[in-house]
Short mmCIF file of C-alpha atoms in Angstrom, two decimals:
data_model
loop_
_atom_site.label_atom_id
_atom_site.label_comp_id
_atom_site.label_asym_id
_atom_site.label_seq_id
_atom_site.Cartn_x
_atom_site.Cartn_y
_atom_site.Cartn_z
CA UNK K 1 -8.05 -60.00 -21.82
CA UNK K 2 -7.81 -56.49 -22.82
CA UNK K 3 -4.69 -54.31 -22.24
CA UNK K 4 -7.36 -51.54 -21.40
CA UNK K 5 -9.02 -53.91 -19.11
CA UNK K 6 -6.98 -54.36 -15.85
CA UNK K 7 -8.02 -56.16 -12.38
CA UNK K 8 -8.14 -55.21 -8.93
CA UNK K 9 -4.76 -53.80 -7.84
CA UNK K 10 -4.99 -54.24 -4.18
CA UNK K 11 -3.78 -57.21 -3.08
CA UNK K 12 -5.56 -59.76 -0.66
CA UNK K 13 -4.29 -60.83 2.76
CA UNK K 14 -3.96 -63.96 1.17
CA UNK K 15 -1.70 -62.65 -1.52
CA UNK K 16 0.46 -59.85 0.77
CA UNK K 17 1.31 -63.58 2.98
CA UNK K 18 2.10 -65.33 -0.34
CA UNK K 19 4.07 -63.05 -1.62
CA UNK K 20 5.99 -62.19 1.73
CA UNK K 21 6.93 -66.55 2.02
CA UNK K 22 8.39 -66.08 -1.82
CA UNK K 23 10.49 -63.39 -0.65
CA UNK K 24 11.89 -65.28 2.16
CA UNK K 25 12.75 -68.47 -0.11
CA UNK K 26 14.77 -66.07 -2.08
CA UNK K 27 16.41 -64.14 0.26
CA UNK K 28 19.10 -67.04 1.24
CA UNK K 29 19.99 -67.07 -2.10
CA UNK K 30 22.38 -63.95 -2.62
CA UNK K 31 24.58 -65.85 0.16
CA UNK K 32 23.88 -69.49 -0.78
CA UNK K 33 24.99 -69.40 -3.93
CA UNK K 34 26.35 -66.04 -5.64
CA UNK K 35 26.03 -67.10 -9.33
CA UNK K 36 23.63 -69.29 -10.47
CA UNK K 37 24.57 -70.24 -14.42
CA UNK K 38 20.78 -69.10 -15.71
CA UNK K 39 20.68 -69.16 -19.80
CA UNK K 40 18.50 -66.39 -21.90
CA UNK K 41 17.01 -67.05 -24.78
CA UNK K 42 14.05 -66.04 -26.79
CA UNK K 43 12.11 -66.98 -29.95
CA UNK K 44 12.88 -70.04 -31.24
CA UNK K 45 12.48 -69.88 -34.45
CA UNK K 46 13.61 -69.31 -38.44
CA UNK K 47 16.67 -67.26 -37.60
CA UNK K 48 17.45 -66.32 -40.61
CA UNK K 49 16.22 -62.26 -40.64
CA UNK K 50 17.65 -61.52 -37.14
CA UNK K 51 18.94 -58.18 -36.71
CA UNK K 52 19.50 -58.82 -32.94
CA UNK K 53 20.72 -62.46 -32.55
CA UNK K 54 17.53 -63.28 -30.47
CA UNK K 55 16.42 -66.38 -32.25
CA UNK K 56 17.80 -69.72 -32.42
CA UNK K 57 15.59 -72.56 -34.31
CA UNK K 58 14.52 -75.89 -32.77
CA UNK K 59 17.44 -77.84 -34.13
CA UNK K 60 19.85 -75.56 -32.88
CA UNK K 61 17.88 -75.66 -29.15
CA UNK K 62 18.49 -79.13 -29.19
CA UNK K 63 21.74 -79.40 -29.55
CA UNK K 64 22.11 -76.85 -26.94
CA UNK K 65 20.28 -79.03 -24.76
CA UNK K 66 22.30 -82.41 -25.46
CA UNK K 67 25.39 -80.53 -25.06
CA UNK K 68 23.91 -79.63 -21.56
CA UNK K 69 22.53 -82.89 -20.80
CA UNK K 70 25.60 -84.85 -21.95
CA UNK K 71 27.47 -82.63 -18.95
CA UNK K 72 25.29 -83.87 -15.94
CA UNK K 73 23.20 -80.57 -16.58
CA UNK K 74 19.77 -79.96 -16.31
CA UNK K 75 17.55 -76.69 -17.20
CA UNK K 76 14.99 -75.91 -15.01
CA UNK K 77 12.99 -72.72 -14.02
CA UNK K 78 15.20 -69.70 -12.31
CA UNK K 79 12.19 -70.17 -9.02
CA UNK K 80 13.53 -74.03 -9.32
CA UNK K 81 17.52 -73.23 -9.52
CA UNK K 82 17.02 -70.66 -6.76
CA UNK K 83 14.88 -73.08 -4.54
CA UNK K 84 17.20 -76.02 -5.20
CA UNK K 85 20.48 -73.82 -4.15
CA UNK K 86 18.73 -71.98 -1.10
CA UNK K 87 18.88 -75.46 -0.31
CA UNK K 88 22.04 -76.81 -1.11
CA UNK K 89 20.56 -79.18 -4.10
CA UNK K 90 21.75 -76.79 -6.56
CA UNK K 91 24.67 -78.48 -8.39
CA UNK K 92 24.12 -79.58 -11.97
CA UNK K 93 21.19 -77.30 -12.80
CA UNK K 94 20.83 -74.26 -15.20
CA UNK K 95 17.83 -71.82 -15.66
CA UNK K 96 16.78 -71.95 -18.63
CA UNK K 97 14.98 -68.57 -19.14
CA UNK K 98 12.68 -67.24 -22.71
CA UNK K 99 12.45 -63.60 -22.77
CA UNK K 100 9.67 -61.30 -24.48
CA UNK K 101 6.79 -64.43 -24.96
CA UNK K 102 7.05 -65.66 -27.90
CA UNK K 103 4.04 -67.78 -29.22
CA UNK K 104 6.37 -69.81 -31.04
CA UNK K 105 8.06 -71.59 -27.25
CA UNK K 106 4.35 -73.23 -27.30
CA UNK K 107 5.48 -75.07 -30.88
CA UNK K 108 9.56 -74.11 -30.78
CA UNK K 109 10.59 -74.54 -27.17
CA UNK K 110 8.08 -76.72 -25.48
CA UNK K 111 8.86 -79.90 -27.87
CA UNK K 112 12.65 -80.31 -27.44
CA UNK K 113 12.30 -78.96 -23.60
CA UNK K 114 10.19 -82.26 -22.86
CA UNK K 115 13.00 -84.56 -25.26
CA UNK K 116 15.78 -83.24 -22.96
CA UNK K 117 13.49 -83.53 -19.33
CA UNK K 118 13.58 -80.13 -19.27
CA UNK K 119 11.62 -77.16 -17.74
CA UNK K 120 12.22 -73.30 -18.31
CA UNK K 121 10.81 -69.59 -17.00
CA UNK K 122 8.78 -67.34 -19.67
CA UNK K 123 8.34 -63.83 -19.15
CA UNK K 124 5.59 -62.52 -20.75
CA UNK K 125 4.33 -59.14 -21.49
CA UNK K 126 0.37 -58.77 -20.01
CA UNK K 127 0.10 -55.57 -22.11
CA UNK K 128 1.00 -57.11 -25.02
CA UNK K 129 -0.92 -60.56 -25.02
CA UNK K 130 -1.95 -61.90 -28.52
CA UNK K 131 0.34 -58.80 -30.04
CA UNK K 132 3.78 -58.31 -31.24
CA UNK K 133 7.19 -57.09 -31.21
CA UNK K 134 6.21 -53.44 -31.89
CA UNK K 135 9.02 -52.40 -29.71
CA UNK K 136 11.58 -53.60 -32.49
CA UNK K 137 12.11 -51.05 -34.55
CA UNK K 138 14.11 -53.38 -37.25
CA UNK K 139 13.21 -56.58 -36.56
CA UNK K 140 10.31 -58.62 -38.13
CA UNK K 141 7.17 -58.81 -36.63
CA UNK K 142 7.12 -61.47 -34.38
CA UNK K 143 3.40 -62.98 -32.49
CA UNK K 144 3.80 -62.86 -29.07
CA UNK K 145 2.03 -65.79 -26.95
CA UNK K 146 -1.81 -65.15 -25.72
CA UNK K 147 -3.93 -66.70 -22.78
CA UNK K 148 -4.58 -69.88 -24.10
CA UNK K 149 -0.71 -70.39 -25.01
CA UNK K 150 0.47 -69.15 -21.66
CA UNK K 151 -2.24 -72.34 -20.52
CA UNK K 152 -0.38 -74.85 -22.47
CA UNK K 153 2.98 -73.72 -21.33
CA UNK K 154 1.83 -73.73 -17.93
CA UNK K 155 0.44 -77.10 -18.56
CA UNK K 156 3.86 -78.54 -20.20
CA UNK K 157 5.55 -77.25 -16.85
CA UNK K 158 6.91 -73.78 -17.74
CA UNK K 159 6.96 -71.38 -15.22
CA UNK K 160 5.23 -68.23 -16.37
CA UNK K 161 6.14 -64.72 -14.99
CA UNK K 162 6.60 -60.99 -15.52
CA UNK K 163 8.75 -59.06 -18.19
CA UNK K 164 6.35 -55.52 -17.25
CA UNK K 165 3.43 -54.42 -19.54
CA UNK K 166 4.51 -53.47 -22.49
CA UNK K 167 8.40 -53.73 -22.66
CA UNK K 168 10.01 -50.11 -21.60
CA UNK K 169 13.27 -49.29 -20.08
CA UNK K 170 12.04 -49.07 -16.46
CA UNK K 171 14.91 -47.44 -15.28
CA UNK K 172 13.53 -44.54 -17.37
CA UNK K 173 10.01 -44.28 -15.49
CA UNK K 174 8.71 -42.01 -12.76
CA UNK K 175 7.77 -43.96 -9.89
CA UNK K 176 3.60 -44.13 -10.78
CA UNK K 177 4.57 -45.77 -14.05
CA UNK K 178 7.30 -47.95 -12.54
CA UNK K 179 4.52 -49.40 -10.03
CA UNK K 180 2.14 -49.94 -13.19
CA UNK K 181 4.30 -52.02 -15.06
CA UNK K 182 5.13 -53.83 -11.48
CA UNK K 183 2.19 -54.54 -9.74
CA UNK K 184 -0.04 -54.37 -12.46
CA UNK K 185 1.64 -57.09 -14.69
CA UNK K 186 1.74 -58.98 -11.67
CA UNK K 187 -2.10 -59.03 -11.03
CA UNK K 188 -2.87 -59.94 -14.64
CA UNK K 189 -0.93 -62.85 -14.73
CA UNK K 190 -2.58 -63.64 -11.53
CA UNK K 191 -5.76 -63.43 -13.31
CA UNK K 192 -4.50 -66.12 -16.23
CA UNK K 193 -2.75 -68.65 -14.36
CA UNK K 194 -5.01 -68.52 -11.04
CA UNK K 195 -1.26 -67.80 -9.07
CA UNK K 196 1.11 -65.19 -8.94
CA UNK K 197 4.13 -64.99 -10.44
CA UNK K 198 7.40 -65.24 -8.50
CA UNK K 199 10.03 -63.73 -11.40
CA UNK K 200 10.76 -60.91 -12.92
CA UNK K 201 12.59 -60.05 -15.95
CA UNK K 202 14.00 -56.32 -16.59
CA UNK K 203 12.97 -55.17 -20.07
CA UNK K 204 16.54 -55.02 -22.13
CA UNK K 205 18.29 -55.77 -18.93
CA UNK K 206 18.46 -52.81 -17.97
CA UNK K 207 17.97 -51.89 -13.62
CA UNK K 208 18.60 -50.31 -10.92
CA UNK K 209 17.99 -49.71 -7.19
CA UNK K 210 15.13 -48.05 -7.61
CA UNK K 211 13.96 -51.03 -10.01
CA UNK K 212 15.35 -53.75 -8.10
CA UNK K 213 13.37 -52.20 -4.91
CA UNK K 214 9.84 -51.69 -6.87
CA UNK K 215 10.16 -55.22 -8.18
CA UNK K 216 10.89 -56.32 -4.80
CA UNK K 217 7.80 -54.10 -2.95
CA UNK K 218 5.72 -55.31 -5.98
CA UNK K 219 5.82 -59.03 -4.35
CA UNK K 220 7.98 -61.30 -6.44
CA UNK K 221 10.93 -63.23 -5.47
CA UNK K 222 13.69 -62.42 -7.97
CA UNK K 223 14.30 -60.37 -10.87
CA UNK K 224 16.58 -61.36 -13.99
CA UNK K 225 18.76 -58.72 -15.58
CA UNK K 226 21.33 -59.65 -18.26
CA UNK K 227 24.52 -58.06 -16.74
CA UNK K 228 23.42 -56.03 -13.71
CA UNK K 229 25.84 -52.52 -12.84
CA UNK K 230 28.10 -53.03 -10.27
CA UNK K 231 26.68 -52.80 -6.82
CA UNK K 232 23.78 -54.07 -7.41
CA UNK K 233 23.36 -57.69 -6.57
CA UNK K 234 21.62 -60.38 -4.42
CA UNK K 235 17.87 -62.19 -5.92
CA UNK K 236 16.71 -59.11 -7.81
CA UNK K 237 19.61 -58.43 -10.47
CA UNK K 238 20.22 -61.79 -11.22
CA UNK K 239 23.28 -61.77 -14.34
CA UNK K 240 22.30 -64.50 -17.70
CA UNK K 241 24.23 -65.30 -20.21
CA UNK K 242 22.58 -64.71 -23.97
CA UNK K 243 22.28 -67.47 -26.17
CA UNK K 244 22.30 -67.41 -29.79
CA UNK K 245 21.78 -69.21 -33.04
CA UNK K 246 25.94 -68.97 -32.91
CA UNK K 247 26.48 -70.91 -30.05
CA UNK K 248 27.62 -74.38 -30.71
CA UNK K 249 30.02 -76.58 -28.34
CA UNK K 250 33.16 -74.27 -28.22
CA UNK K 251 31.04 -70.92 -27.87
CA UNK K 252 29.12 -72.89 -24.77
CA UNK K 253 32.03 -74.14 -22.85
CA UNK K 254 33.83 -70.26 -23.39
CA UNK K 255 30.44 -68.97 -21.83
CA UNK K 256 30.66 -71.73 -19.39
CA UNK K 257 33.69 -70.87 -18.37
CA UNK K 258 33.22 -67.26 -18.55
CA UNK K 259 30.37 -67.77 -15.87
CA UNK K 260 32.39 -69.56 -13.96
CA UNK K 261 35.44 -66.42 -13.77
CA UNK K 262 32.01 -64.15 -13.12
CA UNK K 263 32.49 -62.25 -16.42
CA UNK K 264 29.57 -63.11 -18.18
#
């Protein structure tokens, strides 16, 4: 699919009624539980030329994972944690979330999700299907998942939704723009998985009320920020903690904990 090529934007009844029932599974959420522990991540790859600590390598993932695991957790998809604690089935999971789409979670993540019985969100860029990176100005080029990848993941079990078109600071947008990257990454992703997306992920983390609303009038459930200004919180600036290539048992049970004391 193009990035010049875009579908329909109008949504169907059908699709105005789905995405009004995904609303109203999230909306117990802000009250059910205030703090669900979700996890970011990103490539998972070679980490050695990292400017930005994004990239942690399969080996490293795993360990991650056991070190989960061996604590009664579980990661699962942030539309799974926030279904499981609207209902009160919340305790012992994690989101597990990969930022940016990657192609390498097909052959990085995917492998050592299914060792550890585990299931994750990626947000993916429609604009950017099949490209790169380009929005790192000093980090190496990095292949960014297309169609038939997003297939696979959706295949293994990953839950595949929206990080906008082409990764911009959204809070920096007029309001036509804002609705683009919105609405139109929504109806893209519609058009490769044959459903629409519940998530959304803030490009750098970075929202606010206008965002949160747009993302909200756009149709999807819940938007993931990284640590979302103070105000603003409830289903659509949902805080993560950042994982690195660093983080080993010590570093995990500080960020546990620091979860836990709502500081991270």
């Amino acid at each position: 699919m193009s990035a010049d090529t875009a579908p329909p934007r109008n949504q169907t009844p059908a699709t105005a009624t789905a995405a009004l029932s995904l609303t109203a599974v999230a909306a117990p959420v802000a009250t059910a539980v205030r703090r669900p522990w979700i996890l970011m991540y990103h490539s998972v790859s070679d980490p050695a030329h990292d400017p930005y600590g994004i990239t942690v390598s399969p080996d490293r993932l795993d360990l991650q994972l056991r070190w989960l695991r061996a604590r009664g957790l579980t990661g699962v998809s942030v539309a799974a944690l926030l279904r499981a604690c609207a209902q009160g089935r919340g305790r012992g999971l994690v989101g597990l979330t990969f930022d940016d789409g990657y192609a390498d979670f097909a052959d990085g993540a995917l492998p050592v999700l299914r060792r550890h019985d585990c299931t994750a969100t990626l947000f993916v860029l429609p604009g950017r299907l099949g490209g790169d990176n380009a929005w790192d100005p000093d980090g190496p080029r990095r292949p960014l998942i297309d169609e038939a990848g997003i297939r696979t993941a959706v295949a293994a079990g990953t839950e595949i939704a929206s990080h906008g078109l082409y990764h911009v600071d959204l809070t920096r947008l007029d309001d036509d723009a804002l609705r683009e990257e919105t609405l139109r990454s929504r109806a893209w992703l519609r058009e490769v998985t044959g459903r629409d997306p519940e998530g959304f992920c803030y490009p750098y983390g970075t929202v606010d009320g206008r965002v949160a609303s747009a993302v909200r009038s756009a149709g999807y459930a819940y938007g993931c920020a990284i640590r979302p200004p103070a105000g603003l919180g409830g289903p659509y600036a949902l805080p993560r903690t950042h994982i690195s290539q660093a983080d080993r048992a010590v570093r995990l049970w500080a960020k546990r904990a620091g979860h836990r004391a709502g500081l991270r």
